[in-house]
mmCIF file of C-alpha atoms in Angstrom:
data_model
loop_
_atom_site.group_PDB
_atom_site.id
_atom_site.type_symbol
_atom_site.label_atom_id
_atom_site.label_comp_id
_atom_site.label_asym_id
_atom_site.label_seq_id
_atom_site.Cartn_x
_atom_site.Cartn_y
_atom_site.Cartn_z
ATOM 1 C CA MET A 179 -0.151 0.138 -0.060
ATOM 2 C CA HIS A 180 1.411 3.146 -0.791
ATOM 3 C CA SER A 181 1.672 6.190 1.812
ATOM 4 C CA VAL A 182 0.930 9.358 1.401
ATOM 5 C CA ARG A 183 3.160 11.834 2.962
ATOM 6 C CA ARG A 184 1.532 14.411 5.095
ATOM 7 C CA ALA A 185 2.861 18.001 5.881
ATOM 8 C CA ASP A 186 2.037 19.249 9.407
ATOM 9 C CA LEU A 187 -0.344 22.111 9.303
ATOM 10 C CA SER A 188 -1.547 22.899 12.577
ATOM 11 C CA GLY A 189 0.129 26.260 12.731
ATOM 12 C CA LEU A 190 -1.418 26.722 9.086
ATOM 13 C CA ILE A 191 -4.910 25.755 10.626
ATOM 14 C CA ARG A 192 -4.538 27.902 14.060
ATOM 15 C CA ALA A 193 -3.776 30.651 12.213
ATOM 16 C CA THR A 194 -6.900 30.431 9.655
ATOM 17 C CA ARG A 195 -8.941 29.385 12.704
ATOM 18 C CA LYS A 196 -8.102 32.737 14.231
ATOM 19 C CA ASN A 197 -8.111 35.237 11.456
ATOM 20 C CA LYS A 198 -11.466 36.801 11.595
ATOM 21 C CA ASN A 199 -11.626 38.487 8.494
ATOM 22 C CA ARG A 200 -14.856 38.201 5.878
ATOM 23 C CA ASP A 201 -12.098 37.053 3.186
ATOM 24 C CA SER A 202 -11.388 34.019 5.936
ATOM 25 C CA LEU A 203 -11.582 30.539 4.565
ATOM 26 C CA ALA A 204 -12.401 29.564 8.177
ATOM 27 C CA ARG A 205 -15.593 28.450 7.796
ATOM 28 C CA HIS A 206 -14.999 26.919 4.612
ATOM 29 C CA LEU A 207 -12.782 23.646 5.886
ATOM 30 C CA ASP A 208 -13.245 21.275 7.686
ATOM 31 C CA GLU A 209 -10.763 18.449 9.590
ATOM 32 C CA LEU A 210 -11.166 16.294 6.199
ATOM 33 C CA SER A 211 -10.039 19.350 4.104
ATOM 34 C CA TRP A 212 -7.170 20.026 6.229
ATOM 35 C CA ALA A 213 -6.493 16.534 5.984
ATOM 36 C CA ALA A 214 -6.446 16.847 2.439
ATOM 37 C CA LEU A 215 -4.732 19.812 1.725
ATOM 38 C CA SER A 216 -2.037 18.127 3.985
ATOM 39 C CA GLU A 217 -0.629 16.167 0.730
ATOM 40 C CA CYS A 218 -0.992 18.746 -1.345
ATOM 41 C CA LEU A 219 0.884 21.975 0.209
ATOM 42 C CA LEU A 220 4.222 22.746 0.020
ATOM 43 C CA PRO A 221 5.889 24.531 2.437
ATOM 44 C CA GLN A 222 8.367 28.175 1.847
ATOM 45 C CA VAL A 223 9.901 30.516 4.272
ATOM 46 C CA THR A 224 10.696 34.118 3.082
ATOM 47 C CA GLU A 225 12.537 36.504 3.663
ATOM 48 C CA TYR A 226 12.105 40.480 4.544
ATOM 49 C CA ARG A 227 11.290 42.082 1.244
ATOM 50 C CA GLN A 228 11.037 38.391 -0.828
ATOM 51 C CA LEU A 229 8.709 38.800 -3.802
ATOM 52 C CA LEU A 230 6.476 35.767 -3.530
ATOM 53 C CA ILE A 231 4.404 37.107 -6.448
ATOM 54 C CA THR A 232 5.702 39.143 -8.925
ATOM 55 C CA GLN A 233 3.251 41.834 -11.476
ATOM 56 C CA GLY A 234 3.321 40.624 -15.246
ATOM 57 C CA GLY A 235 4.425 36.651 -13.878
ATOM 58 C CA LYS A 236 2.428 34.470 -15.472
ATOM 59 C CA ASP A 237 2.624 31.303 -12.437
ATOM 60 C CA ARG A 238 -0.854 30.468 -10.811
ATOM 61 C CA SER A 239 0.479 29.382 -7.053
ATOM 62 C CA LEU A 240 -2.344 29.695 -4.706
ATOM 63 C CA TYR A 241 -0.717 30.497 -1.004
ATOM 64 C CA PHE A 242 -1.865 30.628 2.225
ATOM 65 C CA VAL A 243 -0.079 32.939 5.211
ATOM 66 C CA GLU A 244 0.998 30.848 8.192
ATOM 67 C CA SER A 245 2.977 33.549 9.633
ATOM 68 C CA GLY A 246 4.219 36.415 8.966
ATOM 69 C CA MET A 247 2.833 39.860 6.904
ATOM 70 C CA LEU A 248 2.564 40.283 3.214
ATOM 71 C CA ARG A 249 2.131 43.269 1.003
ATOM 72 C CA VAL A 250 0.211 43.749 -2.132
ATOM 73 C CA PHE A 251 1.597 46.441 -4.321
ATOM 74 C CA ARG A 252 1.232 47.507 -8.278
ATOM 75 C CA ALA A 253 4.485 48.875 -9.363
ATOM 76 C CA ASP A 254 5.212 51.514 -12.492
ATOM 77 C CA ARG A 255 8.052 53.919 -13.190
ATOM 78 C CA ASP A 256 6.951 55.973 -10.944
ATOM 79 C CA ALA A 257 5.677 55.133 -7.918
ATOM 80 C CA ARG A 258 4.113 51.827 -5.809
ATOM 81 C CA LEU A 259 0.776 51.903 -4.540
ATOM 82 C CA GLN A 260 -0.013 49.371 -1.912
ATOM 83 C CA LEU A 261 -3.301 47.611 -2.065
ATOM 84 C CA ALA A 262 -3.986 45.295 0.814
ATOM 85 C CA VAL A 263 -1.599 43.779 3.851
ATOM 86 C CA LEU A 264 -2.296 39.991 4.337
ATOM 87 C CA GLY A 265 -1.585 37.917 7.688
ATOM 88 C CA PRO A 266 -1.410 35.198 8.996
ATOM 89 C CA GLY A 267 -4.763 32.587 7.920
ATOM 90 C CA SER A 268 -4.969 34.557 4.354
ATOM 91 C CA VAL A 269 -4.740 33.417 0.919
ATOM 92 C CA VAL A 270 -3.130 34.896 -1.209
ATOM 93 C CA GLY A 271 -2.874 34.205 -5.386
ATOM 94 C CA GLU A 272 -6.553 33.111 -5.881
ATOM 95 C CA GLY A 273 -7.123 35.446 -8.900
ATOM 96 C CA THR A 274 -4.396 33.447 -10.883
ATOM 97 C CA PHE A 275 -5.169 30.174 -9.521
ATOM 98 C CA PHE A 276 -8.187 30.293 -11.631
ATOM 99 C CA ALA A 277 -7.792 31.732 -14.735
ATOM 100 C CA PRO A 278 -4.309 31.812 -16.548
ATOM 101 C CA VAL A 279 -3.571 35.668 -16.224
ATOM 102 C CA VAL A 280 -0.860 37.853 -15.962
ATOM 103 C CA ARG A 281 -0.271 38.685 -12.039
ATOM 104 C CA ASN A 282 -1.638 42.013 -12.121
ATOM 105 C CA ALA A 283 0.304 43.436 -8.343
ATOM 106 C CA ASN A 284 3.482 41.649 -6.646
ATOM 107 C CA VAL A 285 3.191 40.457 -2.965
ATOM 108 C CA GLU A 286 6.416 41.292 -0.798
ATOM 109 C CA ALA A 287 7.693 39.778 2.352
ATOM 110 C CA MET A 288 6.798 42.477 4.897
ATOM 111 C CA GLU A 289 9.234 40.369 7.312
ATOM 112 C CA ALA A 290 9.896 36.636 7.488
ATOM 113 C CA SER A 291 6.827 34.702 6.918
ATOM 114 C CA VAL A 292 5.836 30.919 6.294
ATOM 115 C CA VAL A 293 3.376 30.187 3.535
ATOM 116 C CA TRP A 294 1.769 27.099 2.116
ATOM 117 C CA GLU A 295 1.966 26.781 -1.357
ATOM 118 C CA LEU A 296 -0.997 25.288 -3.620
ATOM 119 C CA VAL A 297 -0.731 24.676 -7.185
ATOM 120 C CA PRO A 298 -3.545 23.947 -9.695
ATOM 121 C CA GLU A 299 -2.424 20.190 -10.518
ATOM 122 C CA ARG A 300 -2.373 19.497 -6.556
ATOM 123 C CA LEU A 301 -5.730 20.689 -6.350
ATOM 124 C CA ALA A 302 -6.570 18.461 -9.034
ATOM 125 C CA ALA A 303 -4.953 15.461 -7.669
ATOM 126 C CA MET A 304 -6.993 16.215 -4.192
ATOM 127 C CA ALA A 305 -10.086 16.626 -6.612
ATOM 128 C CA ASP A 306 -9.439 12.789 -7.516
ATOM 129 C CA ARG A 307 -8.810 11.469 -4.476
ATOM 130 C CA TYR A 308 -10.939 13.874 -2.252
ATOM 131 C CA PRO A 309 -13.513 14.910 -4.438
ATOM 132 C CA GLY A 310 -15.767 16.665 -1.035
ATOM 133 C CA ALA A 311 -12.373 18.428 0.700
ATOM 134 C CA ALA A 312 -11.598 19.439 -2.929
ATOM 135 C CA TRP A 313 -15.027 20.950 -3.410
ATOM 136 C CA ARG A 314 -15.605 22.642 -0.007
ATOM 137 C CA LEU A 315 -11.900 24.417 -0.920
ATOM 138 C CA ALA A 316 -12.716 25.604 -4.094
ATOM 139 C CA MET A 317 -16.250 27.346 -2.811
ATOM 140 C CA GLY A 318 -14.303 28.482 -0.127
ATOM 141 C CA LEU A 319 -11.819 30.464 -2.232
ATOM 142 C CA GLY A 320 -14.553 31.133 -4.752
ATOM 143 C CA ALA A 321 -16.419 33.294 -1.337
ATOM 144 C CA VAL A 322 -12.531 34.819 -1.095
ATOM 145 C CA LEU A 323 -12.927 36.046 -4.607
ATOM 146 C CA SER A 324 -16.457 36.870 -3.821
ATOM 147 C CA VAL A 325 -15.571 39.276 -0.860
ATOM 148 C CA ARG A 326 -12.894 40.772 -2.695
ATOM 149 C CA MET A 327 -14.564 41.417 -5.805
ATOM 150 C CA LEU A 328 -17.252 43.608 -3.292
ATOM 151 C CA SER A 329 -14.104 45.676 -2.210
ATOM 152 C CA VAL A 330 -12.676 48.264 -4.557
ATOM 153 C CA ALA A 331 -9.439 47.661 -2.689
ATOM 154 C CA GLY A 332 -10.040 43.811 -2.536
ATOM 155 C CA ARG A 333 -10.777 44.397 -6.430
ATOM 156 C CA LEU A 334 -7.566 45.920 -7.089
ATOM 157 C CA ALA A 335 -5.486 43.562 -4.627
ATOM 158 C CA ILE A 336 -6.461 40.350 -6.292
ATOM 159 C CA THR A 337 -3.541 38.614 -7.469
#
């Protein structure tokens, strides 16, 4: 029998449950969803000022923030416009995760941070193995997008 390696998401789960923002995934994910995600997420540690997402990039990664703070900003030749600050329990990268378009903003660590990466291919594998958990995650991410779309600042900050 093939054994699957599960990541320890206890810190991420705590952070998500503490996040009381309207765009939190907390109420959408149950224990089975977290167990399924533990087989799909890849950890990353970011350093101060490290870019996690680059404006104009074509990657489709979604990030779950366990600890630290991330700044979402747009940049042009003359200025940087800060769009959002995201903390523990947040997600970022939801726009391009679902649509293969270029990133519309940068996301940089404001301090050392721990994030967990999910790519669309891993969600597809999760859907094959745990369809209910994948459905709950997709619906939760849809809710995040909806809440952010209803806010002018949120619309601008969707990456």
